[in-house]
Coordinates of C-alpha atoms in Angstrom, one line a residue:
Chain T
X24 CA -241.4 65.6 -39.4
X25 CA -241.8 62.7 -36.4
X26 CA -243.1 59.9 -37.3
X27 CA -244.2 57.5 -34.5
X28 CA -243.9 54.1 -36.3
X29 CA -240.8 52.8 -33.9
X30 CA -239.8 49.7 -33.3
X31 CA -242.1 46.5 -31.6
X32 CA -240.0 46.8 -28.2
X33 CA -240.2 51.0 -28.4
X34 CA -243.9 50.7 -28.9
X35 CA -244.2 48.1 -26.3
X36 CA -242.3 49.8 -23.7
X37 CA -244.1 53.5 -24.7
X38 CA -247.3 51.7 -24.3
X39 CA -248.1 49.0 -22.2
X40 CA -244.3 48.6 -21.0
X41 CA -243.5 52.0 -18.9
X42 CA -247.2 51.6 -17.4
X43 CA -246.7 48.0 -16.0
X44 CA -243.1 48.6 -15.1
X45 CA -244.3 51.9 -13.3
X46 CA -247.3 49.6 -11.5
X47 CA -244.9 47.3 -10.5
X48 CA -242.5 49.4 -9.4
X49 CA -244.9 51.3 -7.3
X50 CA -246.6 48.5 -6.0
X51 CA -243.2 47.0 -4.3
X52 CA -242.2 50.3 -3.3
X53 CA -245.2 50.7 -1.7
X54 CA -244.4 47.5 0.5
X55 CA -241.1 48.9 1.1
X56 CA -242.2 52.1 2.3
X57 CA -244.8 50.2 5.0
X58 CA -242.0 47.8 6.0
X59 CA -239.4 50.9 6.6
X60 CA -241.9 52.8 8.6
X61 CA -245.3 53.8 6.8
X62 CA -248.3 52.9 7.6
X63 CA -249.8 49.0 6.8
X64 CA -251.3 49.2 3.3
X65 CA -250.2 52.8 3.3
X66 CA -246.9 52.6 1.3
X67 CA -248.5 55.5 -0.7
X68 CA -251.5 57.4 -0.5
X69 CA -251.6 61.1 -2.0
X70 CA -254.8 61.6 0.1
X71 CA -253.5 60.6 3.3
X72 CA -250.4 62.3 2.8
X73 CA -252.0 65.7 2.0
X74 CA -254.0 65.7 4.7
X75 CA -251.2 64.5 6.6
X76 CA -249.0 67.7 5.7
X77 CA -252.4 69.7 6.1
X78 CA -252.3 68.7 9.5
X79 CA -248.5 69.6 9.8
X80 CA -249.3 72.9 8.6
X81 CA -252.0 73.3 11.3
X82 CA -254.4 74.2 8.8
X83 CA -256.5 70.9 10.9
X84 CA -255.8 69.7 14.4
X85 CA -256.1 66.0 14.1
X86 CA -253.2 65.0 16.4
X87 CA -252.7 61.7 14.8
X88 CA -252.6 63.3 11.3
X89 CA -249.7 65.4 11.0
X90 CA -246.6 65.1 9.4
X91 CA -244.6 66.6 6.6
X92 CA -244.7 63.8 4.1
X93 CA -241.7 63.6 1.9
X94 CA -243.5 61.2 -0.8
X95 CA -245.5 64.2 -1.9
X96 CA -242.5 66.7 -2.4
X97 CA -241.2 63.5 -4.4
X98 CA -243.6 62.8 -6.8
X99 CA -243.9 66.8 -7.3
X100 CA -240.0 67.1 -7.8
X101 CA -239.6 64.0 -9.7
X102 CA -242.5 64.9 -12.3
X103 CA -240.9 68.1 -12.7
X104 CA -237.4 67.0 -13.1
X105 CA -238.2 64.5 -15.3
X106 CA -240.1 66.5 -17.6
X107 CA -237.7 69.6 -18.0
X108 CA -234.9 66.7 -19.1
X109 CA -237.8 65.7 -21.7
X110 CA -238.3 69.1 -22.8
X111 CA -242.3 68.4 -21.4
X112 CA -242.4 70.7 -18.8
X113 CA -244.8 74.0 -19.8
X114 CA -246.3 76.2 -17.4
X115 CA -250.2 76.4 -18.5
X116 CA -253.0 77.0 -16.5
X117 CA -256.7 79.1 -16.5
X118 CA -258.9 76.3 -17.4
X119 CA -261.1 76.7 -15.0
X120 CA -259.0 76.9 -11.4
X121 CA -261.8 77.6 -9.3
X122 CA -263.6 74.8 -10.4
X123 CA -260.9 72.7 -10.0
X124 CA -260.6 73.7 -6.5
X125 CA -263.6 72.9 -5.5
X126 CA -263.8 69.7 -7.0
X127 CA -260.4 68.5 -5.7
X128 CA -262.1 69.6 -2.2
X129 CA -265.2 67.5 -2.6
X130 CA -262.5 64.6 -4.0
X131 CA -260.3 64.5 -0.5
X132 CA -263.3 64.8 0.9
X133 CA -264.5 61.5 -0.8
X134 CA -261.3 60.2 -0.2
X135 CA -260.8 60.7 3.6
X136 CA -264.5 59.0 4.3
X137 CA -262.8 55.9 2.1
X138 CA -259.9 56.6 3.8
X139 CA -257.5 56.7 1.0
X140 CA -256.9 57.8 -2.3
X141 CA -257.9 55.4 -5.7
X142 CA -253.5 54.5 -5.2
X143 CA -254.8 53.7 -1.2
X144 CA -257.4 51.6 -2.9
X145 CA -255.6 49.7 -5.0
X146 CA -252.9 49.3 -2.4
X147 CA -255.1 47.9 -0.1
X148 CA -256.2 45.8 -2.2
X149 CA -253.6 43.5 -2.8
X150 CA -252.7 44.3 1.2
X151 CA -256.1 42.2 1.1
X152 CA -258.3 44.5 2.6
X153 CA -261.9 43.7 1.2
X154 CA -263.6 47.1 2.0
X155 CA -261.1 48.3 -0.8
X156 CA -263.0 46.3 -3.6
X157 CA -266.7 48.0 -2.0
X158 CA -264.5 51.2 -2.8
X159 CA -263.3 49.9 -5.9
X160 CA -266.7 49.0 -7.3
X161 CA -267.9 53.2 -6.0
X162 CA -264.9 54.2 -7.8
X163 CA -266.6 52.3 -10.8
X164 CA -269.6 53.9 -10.9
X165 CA -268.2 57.6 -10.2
X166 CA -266.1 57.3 -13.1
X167 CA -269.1 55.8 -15.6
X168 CA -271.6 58.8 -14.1
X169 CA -268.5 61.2 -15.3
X170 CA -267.6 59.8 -18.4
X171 CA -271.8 60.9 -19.3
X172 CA -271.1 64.4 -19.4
X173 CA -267.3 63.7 -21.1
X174 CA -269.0 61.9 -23.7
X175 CA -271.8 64.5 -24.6
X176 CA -269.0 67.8 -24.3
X177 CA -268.4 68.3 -20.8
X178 CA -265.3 70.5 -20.8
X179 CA -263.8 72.7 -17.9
X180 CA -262.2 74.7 -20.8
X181 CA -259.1 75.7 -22.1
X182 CA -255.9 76.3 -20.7
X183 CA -253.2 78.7 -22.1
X184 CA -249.5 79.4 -21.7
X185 CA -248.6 80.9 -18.2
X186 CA -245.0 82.6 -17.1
X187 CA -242.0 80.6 -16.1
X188 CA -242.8 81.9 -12.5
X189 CA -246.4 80.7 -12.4
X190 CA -245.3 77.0 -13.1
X191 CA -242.4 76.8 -10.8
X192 CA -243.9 78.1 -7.9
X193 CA -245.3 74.9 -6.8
X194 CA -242.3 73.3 -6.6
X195 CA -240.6 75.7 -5.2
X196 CA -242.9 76.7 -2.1
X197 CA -243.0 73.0 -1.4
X198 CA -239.8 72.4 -1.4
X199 CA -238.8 75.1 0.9
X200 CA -241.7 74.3 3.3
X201 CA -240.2 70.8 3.4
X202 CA -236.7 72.0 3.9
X203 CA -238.4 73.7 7.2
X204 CA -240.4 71.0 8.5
X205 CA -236.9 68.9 8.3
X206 CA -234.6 72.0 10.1
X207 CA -237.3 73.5 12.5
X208 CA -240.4 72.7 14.8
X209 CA -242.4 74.9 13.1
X210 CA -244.8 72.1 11.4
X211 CA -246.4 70.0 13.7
X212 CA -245.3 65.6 14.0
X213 CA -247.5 63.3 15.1
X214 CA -246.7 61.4 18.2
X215 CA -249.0 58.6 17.7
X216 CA -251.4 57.2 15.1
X217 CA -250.6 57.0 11.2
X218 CA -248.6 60.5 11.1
X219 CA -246.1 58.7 13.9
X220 CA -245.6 56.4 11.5
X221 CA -243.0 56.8 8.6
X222 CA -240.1 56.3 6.8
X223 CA -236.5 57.9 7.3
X224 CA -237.3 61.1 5.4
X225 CA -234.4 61.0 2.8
X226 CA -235.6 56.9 2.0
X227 CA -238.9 58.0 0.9
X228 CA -238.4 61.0 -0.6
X229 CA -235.6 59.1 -3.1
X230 CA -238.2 56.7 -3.8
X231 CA -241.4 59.2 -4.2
X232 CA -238.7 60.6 -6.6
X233 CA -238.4 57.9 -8.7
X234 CA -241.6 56.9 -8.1
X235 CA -242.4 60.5 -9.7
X236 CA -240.2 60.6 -12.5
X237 CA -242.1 57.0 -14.0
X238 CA -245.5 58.4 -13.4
X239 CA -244.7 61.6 -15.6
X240 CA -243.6 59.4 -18.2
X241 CA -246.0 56.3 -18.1
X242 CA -248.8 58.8 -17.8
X243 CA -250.1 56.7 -15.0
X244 CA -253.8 57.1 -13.7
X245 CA -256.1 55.4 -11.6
X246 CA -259.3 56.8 -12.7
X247 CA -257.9 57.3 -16.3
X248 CA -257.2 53.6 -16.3
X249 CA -261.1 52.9 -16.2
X250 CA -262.1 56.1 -18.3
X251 CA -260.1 54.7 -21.1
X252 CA -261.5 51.3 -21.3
X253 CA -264.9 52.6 -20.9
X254 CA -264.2 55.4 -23.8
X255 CA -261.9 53.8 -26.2
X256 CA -261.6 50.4 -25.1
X257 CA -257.7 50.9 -24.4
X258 CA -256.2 48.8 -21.0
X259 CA -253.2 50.7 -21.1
X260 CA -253.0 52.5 -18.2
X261 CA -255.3 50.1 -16.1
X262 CA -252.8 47.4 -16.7
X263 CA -250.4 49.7 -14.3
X264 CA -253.3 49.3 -11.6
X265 CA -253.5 45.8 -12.1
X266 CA -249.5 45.8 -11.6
X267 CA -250.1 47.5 -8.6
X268 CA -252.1 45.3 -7.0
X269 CA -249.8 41.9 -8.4
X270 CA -246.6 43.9 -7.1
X271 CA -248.6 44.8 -3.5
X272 CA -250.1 41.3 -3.2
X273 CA -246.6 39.3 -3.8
X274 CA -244.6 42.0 -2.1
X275 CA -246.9 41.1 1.0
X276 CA -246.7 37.3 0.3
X277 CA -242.9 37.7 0.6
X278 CA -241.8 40.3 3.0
X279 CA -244.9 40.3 5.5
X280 CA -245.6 36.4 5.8
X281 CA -249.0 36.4 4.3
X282 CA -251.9 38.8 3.2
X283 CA -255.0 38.4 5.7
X284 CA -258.1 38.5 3.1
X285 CA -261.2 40.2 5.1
X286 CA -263.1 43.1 5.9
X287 CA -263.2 43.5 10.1
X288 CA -260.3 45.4 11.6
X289 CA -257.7 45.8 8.0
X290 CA -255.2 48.3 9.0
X291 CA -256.3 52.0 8.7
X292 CA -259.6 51.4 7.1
X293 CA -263.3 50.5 8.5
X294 CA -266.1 48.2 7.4
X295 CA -269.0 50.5 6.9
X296 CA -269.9 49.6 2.9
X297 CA -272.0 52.3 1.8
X298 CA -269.5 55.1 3.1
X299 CA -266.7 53.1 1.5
X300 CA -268.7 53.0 -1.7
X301 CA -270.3 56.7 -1.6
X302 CA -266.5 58.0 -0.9
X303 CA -265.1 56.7 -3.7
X304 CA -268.3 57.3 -6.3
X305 CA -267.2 60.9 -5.1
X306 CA -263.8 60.5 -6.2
X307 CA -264.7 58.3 -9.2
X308 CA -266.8 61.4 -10.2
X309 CA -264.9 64.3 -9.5
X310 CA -261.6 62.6 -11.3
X311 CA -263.2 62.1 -14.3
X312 CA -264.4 65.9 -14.3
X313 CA -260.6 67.0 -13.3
X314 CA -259.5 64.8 -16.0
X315 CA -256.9 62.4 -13.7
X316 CA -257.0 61.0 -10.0
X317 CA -254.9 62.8 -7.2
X318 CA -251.3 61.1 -8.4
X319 CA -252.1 62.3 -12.1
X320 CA -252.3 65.8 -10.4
X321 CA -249.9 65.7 -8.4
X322 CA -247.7 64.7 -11.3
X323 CA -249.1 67.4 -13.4
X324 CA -248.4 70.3 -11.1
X325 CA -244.7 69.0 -11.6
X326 CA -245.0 69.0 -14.9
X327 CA -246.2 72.7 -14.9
X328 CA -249.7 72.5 -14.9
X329 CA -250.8 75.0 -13.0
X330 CA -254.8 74.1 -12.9
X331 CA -253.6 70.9 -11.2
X332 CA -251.5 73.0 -8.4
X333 CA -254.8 74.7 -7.5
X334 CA -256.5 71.2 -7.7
X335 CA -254.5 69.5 -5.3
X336 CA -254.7 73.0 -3.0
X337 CA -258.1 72.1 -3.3
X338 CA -257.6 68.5 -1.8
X339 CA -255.4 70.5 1.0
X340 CA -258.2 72.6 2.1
X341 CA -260.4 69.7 2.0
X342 CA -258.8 67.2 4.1
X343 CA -258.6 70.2 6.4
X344 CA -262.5 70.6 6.3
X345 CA -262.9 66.8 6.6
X346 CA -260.8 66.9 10.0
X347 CA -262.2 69.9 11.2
X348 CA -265.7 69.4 10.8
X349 CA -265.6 65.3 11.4
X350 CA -266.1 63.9 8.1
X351 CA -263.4 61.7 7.7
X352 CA -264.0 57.4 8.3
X353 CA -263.1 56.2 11.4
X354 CA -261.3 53.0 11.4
X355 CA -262.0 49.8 12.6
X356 CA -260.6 49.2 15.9
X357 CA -261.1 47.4 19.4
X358 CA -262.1 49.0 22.5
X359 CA -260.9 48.9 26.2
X360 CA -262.5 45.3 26.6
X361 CA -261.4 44.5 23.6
X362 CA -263.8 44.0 21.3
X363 CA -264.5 44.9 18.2
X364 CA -265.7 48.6 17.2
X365 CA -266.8 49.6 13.8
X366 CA -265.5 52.3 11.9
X367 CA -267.2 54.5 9.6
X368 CA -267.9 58.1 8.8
X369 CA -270.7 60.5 10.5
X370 CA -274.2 61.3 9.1
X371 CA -272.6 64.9 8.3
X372 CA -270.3 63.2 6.2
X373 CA -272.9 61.4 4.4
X374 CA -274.9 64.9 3.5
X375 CA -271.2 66.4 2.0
X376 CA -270.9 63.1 0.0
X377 CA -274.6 64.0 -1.2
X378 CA -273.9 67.4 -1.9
X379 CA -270.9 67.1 -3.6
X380 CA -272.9 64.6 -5.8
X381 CA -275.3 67.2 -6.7
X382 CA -272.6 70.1 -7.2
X383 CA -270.7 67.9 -9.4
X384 CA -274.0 67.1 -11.6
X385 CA -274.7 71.0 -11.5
X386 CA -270.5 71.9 -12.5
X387 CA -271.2 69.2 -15.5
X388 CA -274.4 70.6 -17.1
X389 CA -273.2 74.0 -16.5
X390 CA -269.8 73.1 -18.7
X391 CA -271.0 70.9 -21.0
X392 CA -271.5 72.5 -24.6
X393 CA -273.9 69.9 -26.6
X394 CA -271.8 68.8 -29.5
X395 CA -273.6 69.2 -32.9
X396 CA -275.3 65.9 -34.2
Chain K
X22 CA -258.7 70.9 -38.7
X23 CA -259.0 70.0 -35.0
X24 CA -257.6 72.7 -32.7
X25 CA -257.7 70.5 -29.1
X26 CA -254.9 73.0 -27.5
X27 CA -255.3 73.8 -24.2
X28 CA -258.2 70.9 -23.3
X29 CA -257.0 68.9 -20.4
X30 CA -257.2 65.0 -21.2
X31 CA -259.4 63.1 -22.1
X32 CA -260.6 66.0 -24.5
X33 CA -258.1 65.8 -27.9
X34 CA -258.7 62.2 -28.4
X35 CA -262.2 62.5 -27.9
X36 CA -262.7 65.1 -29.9
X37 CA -260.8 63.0 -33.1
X38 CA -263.1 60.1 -32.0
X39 CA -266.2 62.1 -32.7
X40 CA -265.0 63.3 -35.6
X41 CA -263.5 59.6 -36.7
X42 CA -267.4 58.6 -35.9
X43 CA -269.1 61.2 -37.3
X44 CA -267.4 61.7 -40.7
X45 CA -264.9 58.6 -41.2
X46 CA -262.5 61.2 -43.2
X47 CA -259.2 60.0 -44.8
X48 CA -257.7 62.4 -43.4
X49 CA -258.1 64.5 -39.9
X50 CA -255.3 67.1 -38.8
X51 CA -254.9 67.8 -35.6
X52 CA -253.5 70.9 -33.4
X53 CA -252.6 69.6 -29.9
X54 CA -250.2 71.3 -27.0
X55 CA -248.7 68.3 -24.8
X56 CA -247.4 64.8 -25.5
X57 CA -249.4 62.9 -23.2
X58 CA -252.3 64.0 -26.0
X59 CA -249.9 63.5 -28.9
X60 CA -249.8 59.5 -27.3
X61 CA -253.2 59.3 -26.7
X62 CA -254.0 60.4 -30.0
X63 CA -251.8 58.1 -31.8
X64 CA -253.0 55.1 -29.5
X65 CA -256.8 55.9 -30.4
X66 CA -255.6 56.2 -34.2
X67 CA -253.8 53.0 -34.3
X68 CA -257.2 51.0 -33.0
X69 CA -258.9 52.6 -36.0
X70 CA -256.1 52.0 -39.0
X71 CA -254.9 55.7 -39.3
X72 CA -250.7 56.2 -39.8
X73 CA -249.4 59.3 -38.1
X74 CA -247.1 61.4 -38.5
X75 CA -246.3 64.5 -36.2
X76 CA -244.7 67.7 -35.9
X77 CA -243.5 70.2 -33.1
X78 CA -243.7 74.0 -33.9
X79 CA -243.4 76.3 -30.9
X80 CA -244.6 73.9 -28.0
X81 CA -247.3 72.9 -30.0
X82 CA -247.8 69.4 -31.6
X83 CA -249.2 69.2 -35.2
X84 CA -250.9 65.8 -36.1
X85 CA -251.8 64.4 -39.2
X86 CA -254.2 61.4 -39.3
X87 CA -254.3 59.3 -42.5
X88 CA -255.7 56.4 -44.1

């Protein structure tokens, strides 16, 4: 028989310990990662990064969107090392996989009109980008609409024990397209825009590996940070996000002379509110269905879980729709005169966000049993 | 007996809070399948004066709840 009655510093650094060290830790890596190459305020973003590999996969077009990012195979690998050394990693998988697709579809969908991930966000945030907080307070609201339905018995149902085979698969298929992308020119490389812009490959996958080894054990989740103070009143895993946003902020302070607090022109992002806001309520929403935000699945599918490989598919194949049917933001830029141009996303973009509103209202009813009084 | 196997998170806990709400029992076992539950479960436990105590039996994570 366990018992978990440890000691003060065990508890400490199982709880609220492992989650601010992880914040912290990914907060100044993802400074490094922008100074050694990335994009500003970019350091890390899991939807920017899938879309970028969609895009290297030519499964979109987007010229200035395509690379084979090695943070992703990282966090994957990392996750997945970690746990087998733990004796955590399990293949399950069958709660509800289609679902799960399409809700991590509408969620990169979301995420690419925000332009970035809730990680992005929170990044950006202490990279002082103010449109981030707009999306911050969307991400708010998505995650209070989904905790409704968690609260009365939403539930996308079990999952059970899968083969070996099933679980590993992820990994493996990543890893070997990765292996490709780095030996042949079979996966298209941005010459311009954000996909031009990255860190020496075997820099950033080392750190995504790390980076991924922490997250499997602190847990660490942006939309579970809120969920869990709105549920049971437990800051754990939103001190980590807080951490972020300290380790981002004083990273910047140090190594990049200054953080430039504002809205107009912040690097990779626009100024159009309600988009910023409707994005992220999309994300907000469809994270609290899924049960984590795009690192928690990420980090999942290394752990074996195979509902969140077919999740974050599902953020592949939408980042590909969102390029190849215009829906992701535009940044904020300057024109030939140079002057100022605002960003934003299209009116189609707008109707998805809608409808993916309404689909994840529809997938919550339909899944949630009514708990007996 | 609480059988929260299988439900991805936040289920496991919030299945022991309804029942913590509901019927305030002395005692709640609990039948989980990953650690991340087997934490949550013990943080959520902790806020509301329960000891635990745990056991692994086949991948599976048996949790007792007391007062």
């Amino acid at each position: 028989m366990e018992k978990t009655k440890p000691s003060a510093f065990k508890r400490f650094m199982s709880g609220y310990g492992i989650v601010i060290i992880t914040g912290l830790l990914i907060g100044a890596a993802a400074v490094a990662l922008s100074k050694l190459g990335n994009p500003a305020n970019m350091g890390f973003c899991i939807a920017c990064f899938l879309r970028d590999i969609a895009g290297a996969s030519k499964l979109h077009t987007a010229g200035v969107v395509q690379y084979f990012r090695p943070e992703i195979v990282g966090l994957v690998l990392g996750a997945f090392v970690w746990s087998l050394i733990k004796r955590e990693w399990k293949p399950t998988g069958g709660s509800s996989p289609i679902t799960r697709f399409f809700i991590g579809a509408f969620v990169m969908i979301g995420a690419l009109v925000f332009l970035g991930c809730p990680l992005r966000m929170v990044i950006r945030i202490g990279g002082g980008d103010l449109n981030a907080l707009v999306g911050l307070l969307g991400f708010i609201v998505g995650i209070l609409v989904g905790v409704i339905p968690l609260r009365m018995g939403f539930s996308l149902n079990r999952a059970y024990k899968q083969s070996a085979v099933e679980g590993l698969i992820f990994p493996i298929i990543l890893s070997a397209l990765f292996a490709l992308s780095l030996t042949t020119k079979l996966f298209a490389s941005s010459e311009t825009g954000p996909g031009s812009k990255h860190a020496y490959w075997l820099i950033a996958l080392v750190i995504a590996l790390v980076v991924g080894a922490l997250c499997q054990q602190s847990r660490l989740c942006m939309a579970g940070g809120i969920r869990d103070v709105v549920l049971f009143k437990d800051f754990r895993l939103i001190s980590g996000f807080a951490a972020i946003i300290v380790a981002v902020l004083v990273g910047n302070l140090i190594f990049n002379g200054g953080v430039k607090f504002g809205m107009q022109s912040q690097p990779i992002a626009h100024s159009d509110g309600w988009m910023n806001f409707l994005g992220m309520t999309v994300v907000g929403f469809g994270s609290a269905l899924l049960g984590g935000c795009p690192l928690r699945q990420l980090i999942l599918t290394g752990e074996g879980n195979t509902d969140s490989g077919i999740t974050v598919l599902g953020y592949i194949a939408g980042a590909a729709f969102a390029h190849n049917f215009g829906l992701a933001g535009k940044a904020d830029g300057v024109n030939e005169a140079g002057e100022f141009v605002r960003g934003g996303a299209s009116q189609n973009a707008l109707y998805v966000l809608i409808a993916a509103l309404v689909i994840f209202v529809l997938i919550a009813i339909f899944n949630t049993k009514r708990q007996k009084a | 007996m609480i059988d929260a196997r299988g439900l991805s998170c936040p289920m496991p806990v919030l299945m022991v809070q309804r029942e913590v709400k509901k019927n305030q029992p002395k005692t709640i076992e609990v039948l989980v399948d990953n650690m991340t539950a087997v934490g949550n479960i013990t943080r959520f436990a902790a806020s509301q004066h329960y000891e635990v105590r745990y056991e692994e039996k086949a991948g599976d994570y048996r949790m007792t709840l007391w007062k």
